Structure formats: structure tokens, C-alpha cells
Amino acid sequence: MAELTWYEPETLEEALPLLEREGVYPHGGGTFLLMGGLKKVKGLIDLDRLPLRRFQATKSFVELGSSLTYAEVTENIEKTDPGHVLLKALSCAASTPLRNRITVGGTVSSFPAWSDLLGPLVALEAEVVTAGANGGIFPIDRYAKEPALRRKTLVTAVRFARRVWDSYYHREVRTRFDYPAFTVTVLSRRSEEMIEDVRIVVTGCSGKFARLMPLENLFRGKPAKPADGREISKRADVRFPAKKGLDADYLAHCFRVALHRGLAQVTGETPAGEGDV
Amino acid sequence: MKKTFTVNGEEHTFIFEPHETLLSVLRKNGFTEVKSGCGEGECGACLLLLDGRLVNSCQVFAATAAGKKITTVKGIGTIHDPHPVQEAFCDTGAVQCGFCTPGMVLAAFYLLGRNPDPSEEEIKTALDGNLCRCTGYTKIIEAVRLASKRMSGDG
């Protein structure tokens, strides 16, 4: 292993030039680095002293500083938006001690397919705020699919519009601690008679994640009435790679069951929040 | 690297490699109550409190813990003056081989500090990062319930 150097910048201005160095990476909570190995790592930038641990919720948007841990996100969102999809998703991610270490920025920078953060952020149409060589503000789906945007760049925040949604979140696991084989996120908003908006996202499928726009269009702007969710869920064109001990067809079947439950909530067949996670 | 750490209220200066985990550094310096289990953040044997937050010390680089407040299971009570959680684990027979116990006790301590009267489901969730291969969890959950009662003056 190469000698590892730690950098402890106090400001973003001090931190950004360090990203230009070969083999130097940001350190948020460290869990991904420790799991992934340190063979190529020559230096780590400890982000602890930077002002990236803020949570901001205004009337119109929510901004998550990149150094916030999953536990800190859920503690804050529980106060401002109880029932929020991120509260559901991040409360059951990993384990209690790991939720105290895994950071928003660390996850967004690496975007593992099993993340419980990715699906809800795509459904919320979140934006990633970055600084450095490729600094800017990017839609989360673009940021996730273009690794070039992440090079020599630091995620400083993730933000999304603050709106009230009915939410459904499902993670397909064999035991609670397991990494999810896939996740399904369904957000919906209804007036008494009309489905105003729907967003449906699956992660863990081929291509890492997918937003199911054709399916959303079957519901958006339509009368809110019971529909044959089982039949509709079969129309979702989502494929899964075979995973360790899990056949692709089996996963596709489990996905349709989870999606059916999520759609039942959109159409009002089951109350919001029932049957998820 | 040479850094100063505050462990159980006392300052210690440790010399360590930049890639070493907090678990490794603590054990090399005599804090063997922090157990080394899976090394992947799954078993909870190495749990401790870092600035009051429950963490897997195998998932923390020692370099990032310098200057922070570290609490191991020995920091919450002693054999002569045990914490109610430690006492409850003994009284309910929640300790068998004892390897998972420091982590279990700290996870329970962390829970009760934030939620003094947890439901069974909340106890199970709080222990979701701890594995025990001996007792089957029933006694452990009983211990947390007993500690909760005693700490609220009800037991």
C-alpha cells in the first residue's frame, strides 16, 4: 500500500486544489473507502472541518449538506416533513451505527446500485451541487450516469423541491441488514378526484436505475379511481441482472409485486404509507 | 502519525499508521474491550460512541477521530459501579460467551439515551447492527427492557 497522506482543510478554498492531485479523494464518513480498499488512494481529504453539515428547509426547497449522515438527515426531516420518503428509505438503510457514518455526499459520489438514497432522490428530481473541476448544479439522474462529472469534484449539497407527496418505498431484502437487490419508490399527489402527479423509480435494475415515465403517464392527470394495478405493473419494462443467489426472472417477479403495491397507493386502493418498506 | 485522543474522559497520545482504523489503534493501546469481529461494519462487536454517536470503530479511520470524544463500554460503568444497562445484561442472563456484549451494551445505552421507553420493535431496530451467535436475542431484548424500567425508576 502506498503511503497515505491526510489533508485537513478548514475551508472549501483550501480543499478544492487538493482534489487536483493524483490519487487524492474526499473522505466523508469513510465507509465506502474502507469497503472498497485503499490500493489507489494516495491521500484523503478529511471534510469534517468544512461547513458541509447543514440542513436547510425553506418553504420551497430542502438542501442537504454533503457531510450530513443518514441519521442526521432522518432526524432533521422527521421534524420538518414527517412521512417524507427519505425518512422511510434512510431509516432502514444499513444499520444504526452505519447510519451514523454514511454521508449523503459519500453516497452521491459513488452511487452504489444498492443505495437506499438513489431511488428517492431521482423521484424527488433532486439536484447535485458540486465544486471543483466540474463544479456546477446537475440533475441527479445525469450526475449518476456521467462518471466524468465526479472527477476532481466535491459534492457540497443535494437539494430538491419541498412538496407534499404520498410516498411508497420498498427495498427488496432477505434480512433487514441485507443490501437491497432492488428498490421501488413511488411518489404521488392526489386531489379528491384527480391524480395530479406521479413519479416511479426503480433501482438495482439493468442500467442501475430507471424512472418509469410511460407508467407515470398512465396515471398523471387521470381520475383517481381503483385500477388494475397488477395488470398495469406487468407493463413495466424493467429488466434485472442476475445477482448472487437471485435469479433475474425471480427479481422481475418480486419487482412487479412491489410495484403493484405502490400503484395501489397511487390509485387509492390502499392508504398512503400502508405496506411499504 | 501521532495524535491525541480522548478515551473515556482521559487524554491519550497514540502513534499509528495513516490507514489504520480506530478499532486497530484502540486495541493496540490496551482498549481490548472494543472487540474485533467482522471488520466490515456488520457485527457490531467494535461499537463505541464517537462524540456521542454510536459507530463501528472498524469503519472509522483513526486519523479522523483525533480530538473527538471516544466512549467505550468501560466508559459508561465499572465492575464496582456498573451502568443500569450493564447490570440488566447480567441480571437477565443476556451474556453468554460475552464477545458481542460490549457492542450490545453500547447500542442499548445509545438507544435509551435517546428513547428512554422504547417499544420492542424500537429495541430490535436499535440492535440492527449487532450480531450475537449465542443467546438468540430474546434475553438481550429483555435486558434492554429491564434497563429501561430501572432507568425510569420503574423497576
Coordinates of C-alpha atoms in Angstrom, one line a residue, chain A residues 108 111 118 122 128 139-147 149-150 208-209:
Chain A
V108 CA -23.9 10.5 -4.2
F111 CA -23.8 5.8 -6.2
L118 CA -30.6 7.0 -5.0
V122 CA -34.3 10.5 -8.5
V128 CA -26.5 17.7 -7.0
P139 CA -29.9 16.8 -12.2
I140 CA -29.3 13.8 -10.1
D141 CA -30.0 11.3 -12.9
R142 CA -27.5 12.9 -15.1
Y143 CA -24.9 13.1 -12.3
A144 CA -25.4 9.4 -11.6
K145 CA -25.0 8.4 -15.2
E146 CA -22.0 10.5 -16.1
P147 CA -18.9 9.5 -14.0
L149 CA -18.8 14.8 -13.7
R150 CA -17.5 13.3 -10.5
K208 CA -28.6 0.8 -12.3
F209 CA -31.9 2.8 -12.0

